[in-house]
mmCIF file with all atom_site columns, C-alpha atoms in Angstrom:
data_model
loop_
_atom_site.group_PDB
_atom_site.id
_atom_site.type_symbol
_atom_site.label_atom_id
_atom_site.label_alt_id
_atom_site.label_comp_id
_atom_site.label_asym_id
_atom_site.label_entity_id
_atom_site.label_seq_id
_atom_site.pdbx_PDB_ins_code
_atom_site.Cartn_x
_atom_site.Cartn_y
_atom_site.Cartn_z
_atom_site.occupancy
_atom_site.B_iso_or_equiv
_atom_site.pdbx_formal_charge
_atom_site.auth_seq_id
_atom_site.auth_comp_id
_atom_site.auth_asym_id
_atom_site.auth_atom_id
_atom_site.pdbx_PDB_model_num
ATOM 1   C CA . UNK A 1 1   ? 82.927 -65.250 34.900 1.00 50.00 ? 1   UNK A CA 1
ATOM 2   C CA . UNK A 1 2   ? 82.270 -65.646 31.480 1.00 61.00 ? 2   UNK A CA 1
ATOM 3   C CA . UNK A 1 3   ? 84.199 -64.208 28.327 1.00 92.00 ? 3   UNK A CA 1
ATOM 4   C CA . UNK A 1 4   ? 83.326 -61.212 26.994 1.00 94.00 ? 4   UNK A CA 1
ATOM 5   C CA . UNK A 1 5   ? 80.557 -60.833 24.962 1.00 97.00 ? 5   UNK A CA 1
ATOM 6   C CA . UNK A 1 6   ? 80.810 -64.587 24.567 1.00 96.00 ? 6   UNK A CA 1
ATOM 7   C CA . UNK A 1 7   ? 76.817 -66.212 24.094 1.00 96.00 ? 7   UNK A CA 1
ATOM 8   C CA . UNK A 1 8   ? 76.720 -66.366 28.345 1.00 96.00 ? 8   UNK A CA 1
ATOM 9   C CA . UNK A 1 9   ? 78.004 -62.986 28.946 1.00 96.00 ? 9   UNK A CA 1
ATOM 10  C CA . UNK A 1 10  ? 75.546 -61.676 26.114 1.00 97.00 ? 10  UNK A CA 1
ATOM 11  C CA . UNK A 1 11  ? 72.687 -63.462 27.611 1.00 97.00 ? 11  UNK A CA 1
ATOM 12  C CA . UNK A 1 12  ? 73.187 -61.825 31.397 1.00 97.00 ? 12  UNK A CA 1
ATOM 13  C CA . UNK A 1 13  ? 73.992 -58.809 29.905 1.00 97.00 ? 13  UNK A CA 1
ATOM 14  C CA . UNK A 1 14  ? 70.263 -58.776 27.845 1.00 98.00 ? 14  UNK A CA 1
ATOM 15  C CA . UNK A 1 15  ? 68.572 -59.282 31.626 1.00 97.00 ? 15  UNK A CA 1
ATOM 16  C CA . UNK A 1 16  ? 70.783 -56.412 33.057 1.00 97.00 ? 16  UNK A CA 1
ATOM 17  C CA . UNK A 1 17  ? 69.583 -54.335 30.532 1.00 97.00 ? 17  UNK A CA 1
ATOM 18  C CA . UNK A 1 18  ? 65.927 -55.530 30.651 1.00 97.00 ? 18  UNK A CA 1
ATOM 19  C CA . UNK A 1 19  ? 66.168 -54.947 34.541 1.00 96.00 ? 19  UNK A CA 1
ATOM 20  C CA . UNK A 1 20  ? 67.448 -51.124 34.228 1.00 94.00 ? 20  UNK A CA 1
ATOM 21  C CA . UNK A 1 21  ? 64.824 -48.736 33.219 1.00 91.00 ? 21  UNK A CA 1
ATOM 22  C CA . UNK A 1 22  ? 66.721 -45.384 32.669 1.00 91.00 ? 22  UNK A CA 1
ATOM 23  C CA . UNK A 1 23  ? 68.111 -47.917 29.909 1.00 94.00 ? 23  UNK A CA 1
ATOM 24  C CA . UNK A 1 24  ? 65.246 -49.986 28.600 1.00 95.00 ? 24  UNK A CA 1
ATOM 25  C CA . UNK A 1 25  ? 62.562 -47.975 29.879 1.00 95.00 ? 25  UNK A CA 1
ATOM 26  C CA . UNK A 1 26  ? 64.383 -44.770 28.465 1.00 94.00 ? 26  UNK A CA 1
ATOM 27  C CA . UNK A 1 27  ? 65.079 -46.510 24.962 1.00 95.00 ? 27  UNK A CA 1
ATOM 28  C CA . UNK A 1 28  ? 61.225 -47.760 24.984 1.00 95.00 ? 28  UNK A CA 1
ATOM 29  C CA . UNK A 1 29  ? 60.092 -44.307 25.412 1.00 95.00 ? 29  UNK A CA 1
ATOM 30  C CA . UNK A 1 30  ? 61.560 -43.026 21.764 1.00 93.00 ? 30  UNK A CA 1
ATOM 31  C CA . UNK A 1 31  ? 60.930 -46.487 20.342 1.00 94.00 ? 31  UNK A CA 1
ATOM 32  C CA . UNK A 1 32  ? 64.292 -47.703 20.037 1.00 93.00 ? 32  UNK A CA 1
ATOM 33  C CA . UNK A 1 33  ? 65.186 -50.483 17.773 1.00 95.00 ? 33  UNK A CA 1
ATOM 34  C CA . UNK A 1 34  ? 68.583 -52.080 16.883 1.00 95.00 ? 34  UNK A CA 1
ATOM 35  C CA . UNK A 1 35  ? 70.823 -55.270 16.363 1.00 97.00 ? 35  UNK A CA 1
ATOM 36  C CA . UNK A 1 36  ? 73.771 -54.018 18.263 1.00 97.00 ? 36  UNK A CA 1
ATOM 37  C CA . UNK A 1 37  ? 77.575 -55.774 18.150 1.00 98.00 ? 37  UNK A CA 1
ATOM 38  C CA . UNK A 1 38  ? 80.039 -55.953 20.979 1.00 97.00 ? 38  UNK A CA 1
ATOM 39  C CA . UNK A 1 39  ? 83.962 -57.067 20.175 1.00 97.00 ? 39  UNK A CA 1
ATOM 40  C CA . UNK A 1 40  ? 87.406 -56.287 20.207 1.00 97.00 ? 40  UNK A CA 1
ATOM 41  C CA . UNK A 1 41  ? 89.565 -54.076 18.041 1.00 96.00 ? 41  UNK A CA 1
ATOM 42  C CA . UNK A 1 42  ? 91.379 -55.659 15.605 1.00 95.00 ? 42  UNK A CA 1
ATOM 43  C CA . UNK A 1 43  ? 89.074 -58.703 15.361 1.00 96.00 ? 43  UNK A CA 1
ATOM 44  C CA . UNK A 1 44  ? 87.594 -59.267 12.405 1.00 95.00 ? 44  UNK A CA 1
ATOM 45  C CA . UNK A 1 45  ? 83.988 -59.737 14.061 1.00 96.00 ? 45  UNK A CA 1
ATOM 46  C CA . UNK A 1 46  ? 82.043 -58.735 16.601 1.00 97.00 ? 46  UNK A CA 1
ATOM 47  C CA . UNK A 1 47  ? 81.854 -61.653 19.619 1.00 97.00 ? 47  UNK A CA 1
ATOM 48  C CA . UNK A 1 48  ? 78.505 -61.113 21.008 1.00 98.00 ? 48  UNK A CA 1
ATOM 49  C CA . UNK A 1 49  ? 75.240 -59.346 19.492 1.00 98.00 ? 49  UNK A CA 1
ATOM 50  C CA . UNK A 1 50  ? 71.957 -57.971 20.892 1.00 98.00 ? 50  UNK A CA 1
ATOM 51  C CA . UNK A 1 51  ? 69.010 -57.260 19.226 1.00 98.00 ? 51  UNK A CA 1
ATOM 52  C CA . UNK A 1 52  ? 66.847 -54.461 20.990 1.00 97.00 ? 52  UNK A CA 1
ATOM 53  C CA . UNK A 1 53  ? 62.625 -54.115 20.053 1.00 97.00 ? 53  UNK A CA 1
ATOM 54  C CA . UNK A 1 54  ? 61.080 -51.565 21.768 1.00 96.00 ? 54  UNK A CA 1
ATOM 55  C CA . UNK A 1 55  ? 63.679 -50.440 23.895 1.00 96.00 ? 55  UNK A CA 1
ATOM 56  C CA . UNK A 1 56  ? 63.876 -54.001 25.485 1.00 97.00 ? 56  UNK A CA 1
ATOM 57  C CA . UNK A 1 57  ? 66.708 -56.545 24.432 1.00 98.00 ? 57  UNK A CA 1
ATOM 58  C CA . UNK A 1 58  ? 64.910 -59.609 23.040 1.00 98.00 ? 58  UNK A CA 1
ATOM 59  C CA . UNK A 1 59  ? 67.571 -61.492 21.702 1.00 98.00 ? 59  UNK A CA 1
ATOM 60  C CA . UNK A 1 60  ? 71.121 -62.176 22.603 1.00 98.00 ? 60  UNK A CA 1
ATOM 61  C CA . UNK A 1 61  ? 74.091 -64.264 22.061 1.00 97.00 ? 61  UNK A CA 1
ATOM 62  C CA . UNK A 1 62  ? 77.374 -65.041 20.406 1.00 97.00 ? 62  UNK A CA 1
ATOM 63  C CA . UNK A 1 63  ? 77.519 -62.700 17.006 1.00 97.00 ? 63  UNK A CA 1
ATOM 64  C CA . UNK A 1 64  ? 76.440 -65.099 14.147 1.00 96.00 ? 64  UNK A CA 1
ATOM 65  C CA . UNK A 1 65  ? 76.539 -62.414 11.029 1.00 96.00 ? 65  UNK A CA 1
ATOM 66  C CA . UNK A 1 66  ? 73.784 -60.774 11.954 1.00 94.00 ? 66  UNK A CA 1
ATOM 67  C CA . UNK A 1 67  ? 73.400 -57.453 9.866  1.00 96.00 ? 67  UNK A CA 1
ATOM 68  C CA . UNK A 1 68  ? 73.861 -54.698 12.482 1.00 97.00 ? 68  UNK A CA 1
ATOM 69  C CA . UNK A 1 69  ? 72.762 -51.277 12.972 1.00 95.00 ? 69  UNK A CA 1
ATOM 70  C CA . UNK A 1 70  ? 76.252 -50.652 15.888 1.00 95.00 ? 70  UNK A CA 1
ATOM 71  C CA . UNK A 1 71  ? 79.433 -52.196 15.944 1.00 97.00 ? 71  UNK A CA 1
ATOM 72  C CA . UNK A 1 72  ? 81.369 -51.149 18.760 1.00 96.00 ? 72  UNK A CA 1
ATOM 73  C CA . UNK A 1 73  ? 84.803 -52.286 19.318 1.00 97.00 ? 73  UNK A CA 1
ATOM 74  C CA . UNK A 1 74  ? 87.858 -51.866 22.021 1.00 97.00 ? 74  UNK A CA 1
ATOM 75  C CA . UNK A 1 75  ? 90.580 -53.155 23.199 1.00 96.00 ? 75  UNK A CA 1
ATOM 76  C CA . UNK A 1 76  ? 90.068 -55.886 26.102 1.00 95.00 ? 76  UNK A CA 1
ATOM 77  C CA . UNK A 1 77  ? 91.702 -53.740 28.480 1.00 95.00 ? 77  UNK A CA 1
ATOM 78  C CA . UNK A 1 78  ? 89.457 -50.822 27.726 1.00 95.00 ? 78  UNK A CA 1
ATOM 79  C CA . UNK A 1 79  ? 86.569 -52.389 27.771 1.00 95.00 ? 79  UNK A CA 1
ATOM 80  C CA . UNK A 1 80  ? 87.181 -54.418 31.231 1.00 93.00 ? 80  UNK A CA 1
ATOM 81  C CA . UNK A 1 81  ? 88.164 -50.603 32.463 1.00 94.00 ? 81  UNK A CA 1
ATOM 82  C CA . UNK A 1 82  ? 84.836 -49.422 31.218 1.00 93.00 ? 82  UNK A CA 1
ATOM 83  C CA . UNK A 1 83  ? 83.043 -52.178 32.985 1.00 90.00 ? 83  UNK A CA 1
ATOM 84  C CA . UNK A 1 84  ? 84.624 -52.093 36.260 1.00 90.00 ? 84  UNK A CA 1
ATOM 85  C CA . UNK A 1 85  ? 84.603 -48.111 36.176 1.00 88.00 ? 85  UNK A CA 1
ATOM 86  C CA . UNK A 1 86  ? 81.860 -46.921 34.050 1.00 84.00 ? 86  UNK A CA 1
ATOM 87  C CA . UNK A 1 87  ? 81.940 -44.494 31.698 1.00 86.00 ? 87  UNK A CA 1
ATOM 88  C CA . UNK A 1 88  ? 80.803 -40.395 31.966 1.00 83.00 ? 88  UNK A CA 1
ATOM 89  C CA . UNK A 1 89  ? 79.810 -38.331 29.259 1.00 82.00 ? 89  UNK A CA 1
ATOM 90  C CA . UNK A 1 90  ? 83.441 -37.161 29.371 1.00 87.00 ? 90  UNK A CA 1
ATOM 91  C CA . UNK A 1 91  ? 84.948 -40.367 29.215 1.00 86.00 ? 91  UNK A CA 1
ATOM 92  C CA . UNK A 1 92  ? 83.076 -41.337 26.314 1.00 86.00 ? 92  UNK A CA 1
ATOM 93  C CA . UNK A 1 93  ? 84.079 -38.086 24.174 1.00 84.00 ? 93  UNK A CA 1
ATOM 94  C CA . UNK A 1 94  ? 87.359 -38.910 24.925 1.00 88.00 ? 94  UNK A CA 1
ATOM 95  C CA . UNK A 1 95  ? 87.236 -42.792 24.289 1.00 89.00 ? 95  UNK A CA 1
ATOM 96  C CA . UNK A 1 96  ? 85.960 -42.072 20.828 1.00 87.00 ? 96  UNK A CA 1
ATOM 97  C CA . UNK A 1 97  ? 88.166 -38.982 19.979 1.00 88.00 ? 97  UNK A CA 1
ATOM 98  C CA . UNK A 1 98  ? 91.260 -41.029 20.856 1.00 90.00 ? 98  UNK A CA 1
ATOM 99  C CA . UNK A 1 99  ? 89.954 -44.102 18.873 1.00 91.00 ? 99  UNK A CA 1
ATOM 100 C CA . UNK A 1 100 ? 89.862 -46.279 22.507 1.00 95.00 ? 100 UNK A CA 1
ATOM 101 C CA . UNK A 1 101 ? 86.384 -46.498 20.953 1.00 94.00 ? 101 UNK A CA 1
ATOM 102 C CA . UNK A 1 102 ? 84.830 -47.572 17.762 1.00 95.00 ? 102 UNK A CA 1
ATOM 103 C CA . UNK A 1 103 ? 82.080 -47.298 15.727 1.00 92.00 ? 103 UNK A CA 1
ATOM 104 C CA . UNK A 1 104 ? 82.683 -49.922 13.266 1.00 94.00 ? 104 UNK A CA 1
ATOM 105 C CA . UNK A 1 105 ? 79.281 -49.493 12.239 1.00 94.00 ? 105 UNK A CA 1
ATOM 106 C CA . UNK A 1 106 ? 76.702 -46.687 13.495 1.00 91.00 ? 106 UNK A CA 1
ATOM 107 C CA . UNK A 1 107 ? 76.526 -43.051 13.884 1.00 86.00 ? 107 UNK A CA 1
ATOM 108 C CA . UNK A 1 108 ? 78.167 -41.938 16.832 1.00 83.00 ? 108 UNK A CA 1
ATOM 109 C CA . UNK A 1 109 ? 77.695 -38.001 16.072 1.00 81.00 ? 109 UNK A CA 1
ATOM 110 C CA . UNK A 1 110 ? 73.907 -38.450 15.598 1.00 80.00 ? 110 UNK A CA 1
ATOM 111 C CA . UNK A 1 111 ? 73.507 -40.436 18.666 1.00 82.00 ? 111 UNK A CA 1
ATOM 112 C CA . UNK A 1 112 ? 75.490 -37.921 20.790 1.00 79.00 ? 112 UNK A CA 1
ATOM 113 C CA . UNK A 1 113 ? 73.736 -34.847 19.379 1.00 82.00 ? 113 UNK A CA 1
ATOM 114 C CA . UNK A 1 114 ? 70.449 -36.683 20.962 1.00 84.00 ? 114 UNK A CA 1
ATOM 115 C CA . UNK A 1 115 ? 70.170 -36.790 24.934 1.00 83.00 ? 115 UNK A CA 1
ATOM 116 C CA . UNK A 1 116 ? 67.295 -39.371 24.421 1.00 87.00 ? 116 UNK A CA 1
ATOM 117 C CA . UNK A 1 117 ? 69.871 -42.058 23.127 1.00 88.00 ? 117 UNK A CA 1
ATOM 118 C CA . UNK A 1 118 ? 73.046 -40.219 24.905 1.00 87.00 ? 118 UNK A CA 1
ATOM 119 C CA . UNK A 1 119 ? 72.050 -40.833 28.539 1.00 89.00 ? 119 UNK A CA 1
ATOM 120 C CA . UNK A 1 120 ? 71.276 -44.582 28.169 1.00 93.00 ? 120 UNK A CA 1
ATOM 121 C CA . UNK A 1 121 ? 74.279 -45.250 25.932 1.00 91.00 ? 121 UNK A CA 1
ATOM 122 C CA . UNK A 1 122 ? 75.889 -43.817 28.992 1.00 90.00 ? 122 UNK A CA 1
ATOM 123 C CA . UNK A 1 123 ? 74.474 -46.521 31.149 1.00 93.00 ? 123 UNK A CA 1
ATOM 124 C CA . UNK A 1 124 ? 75.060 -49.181 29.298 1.00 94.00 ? 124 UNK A CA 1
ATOM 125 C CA . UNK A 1 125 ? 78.426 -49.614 30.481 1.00 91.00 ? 125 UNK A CA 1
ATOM 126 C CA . UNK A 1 126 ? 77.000 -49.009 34.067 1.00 91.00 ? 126 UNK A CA 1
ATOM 127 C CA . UNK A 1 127 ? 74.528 -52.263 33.290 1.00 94.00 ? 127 UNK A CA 1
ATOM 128 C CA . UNK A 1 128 ? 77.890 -54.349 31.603 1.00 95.00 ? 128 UNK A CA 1
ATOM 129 C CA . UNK A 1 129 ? 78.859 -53.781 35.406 1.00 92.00 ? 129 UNK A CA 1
ATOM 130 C CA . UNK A 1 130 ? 76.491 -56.169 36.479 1.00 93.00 ? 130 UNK A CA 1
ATOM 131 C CA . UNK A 1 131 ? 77.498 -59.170 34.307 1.00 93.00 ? 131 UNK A CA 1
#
């Protein structure tokens, strides 16, 4: 298996998310664009970056200083528990309350408040599953 969010693990995890529709198909329904980053807390940059058009990942890969519109960030352990697990609604209020998870950069509040980017947030970590 490849590293986390390393260029590999980026690049499956763009045709995971092009192959799940209540996540690409969802996102290309509101028009959904954004360069989003994927690391570790306590690094001091993302590892891996995709860049979303439409709804539909177009570009992925190791993080190169792209300018990003989200930045999330966990520990290793966290994040390997989110892929193996998923994560609920629950579990997500609860991963950023207790600062498990972290918006570096991006709204979280304004993306919460909106069940049109909520659900397939959600199911994101369901897709990093697949990887």
């Amino acid at each position: 298996m490849a590293d986390l969010f390393s260029a590999q693990w980026m690049n499956r995890f763009q045709t995971e998310w092009n192959n799940e529709s209540e996540l690409a198909d969802a996102l290309a329904k509101i028009g959904f664009n954004s360069t989003i980053a994927y690391g570790i807390d306590g690094e001091d940059a993302p590892r891996g970056v995709l860049v979303i058009e439409g709804g539909k990942a177009v570009k992925s890969g190791a993080y190169a200083g792209e300018e990003v519109n989200w930045d999330l960030r966990a520990s290793e352990e966290s994040w390997n528990k989110w892929i193996e697990k998923g994560l609920g609604m629950m579990g997500l209020g609860m991963a950023y309350t207790t600062r498990k998870l972290k918006f570096e950069v991006g709204d979280y509040g304004a993306m919460i408040k909106d069940p049109r980017m909520a659900g397939p947030f959600i199911k994101s970590f369901t897709v990093m599953g697949r990887v």
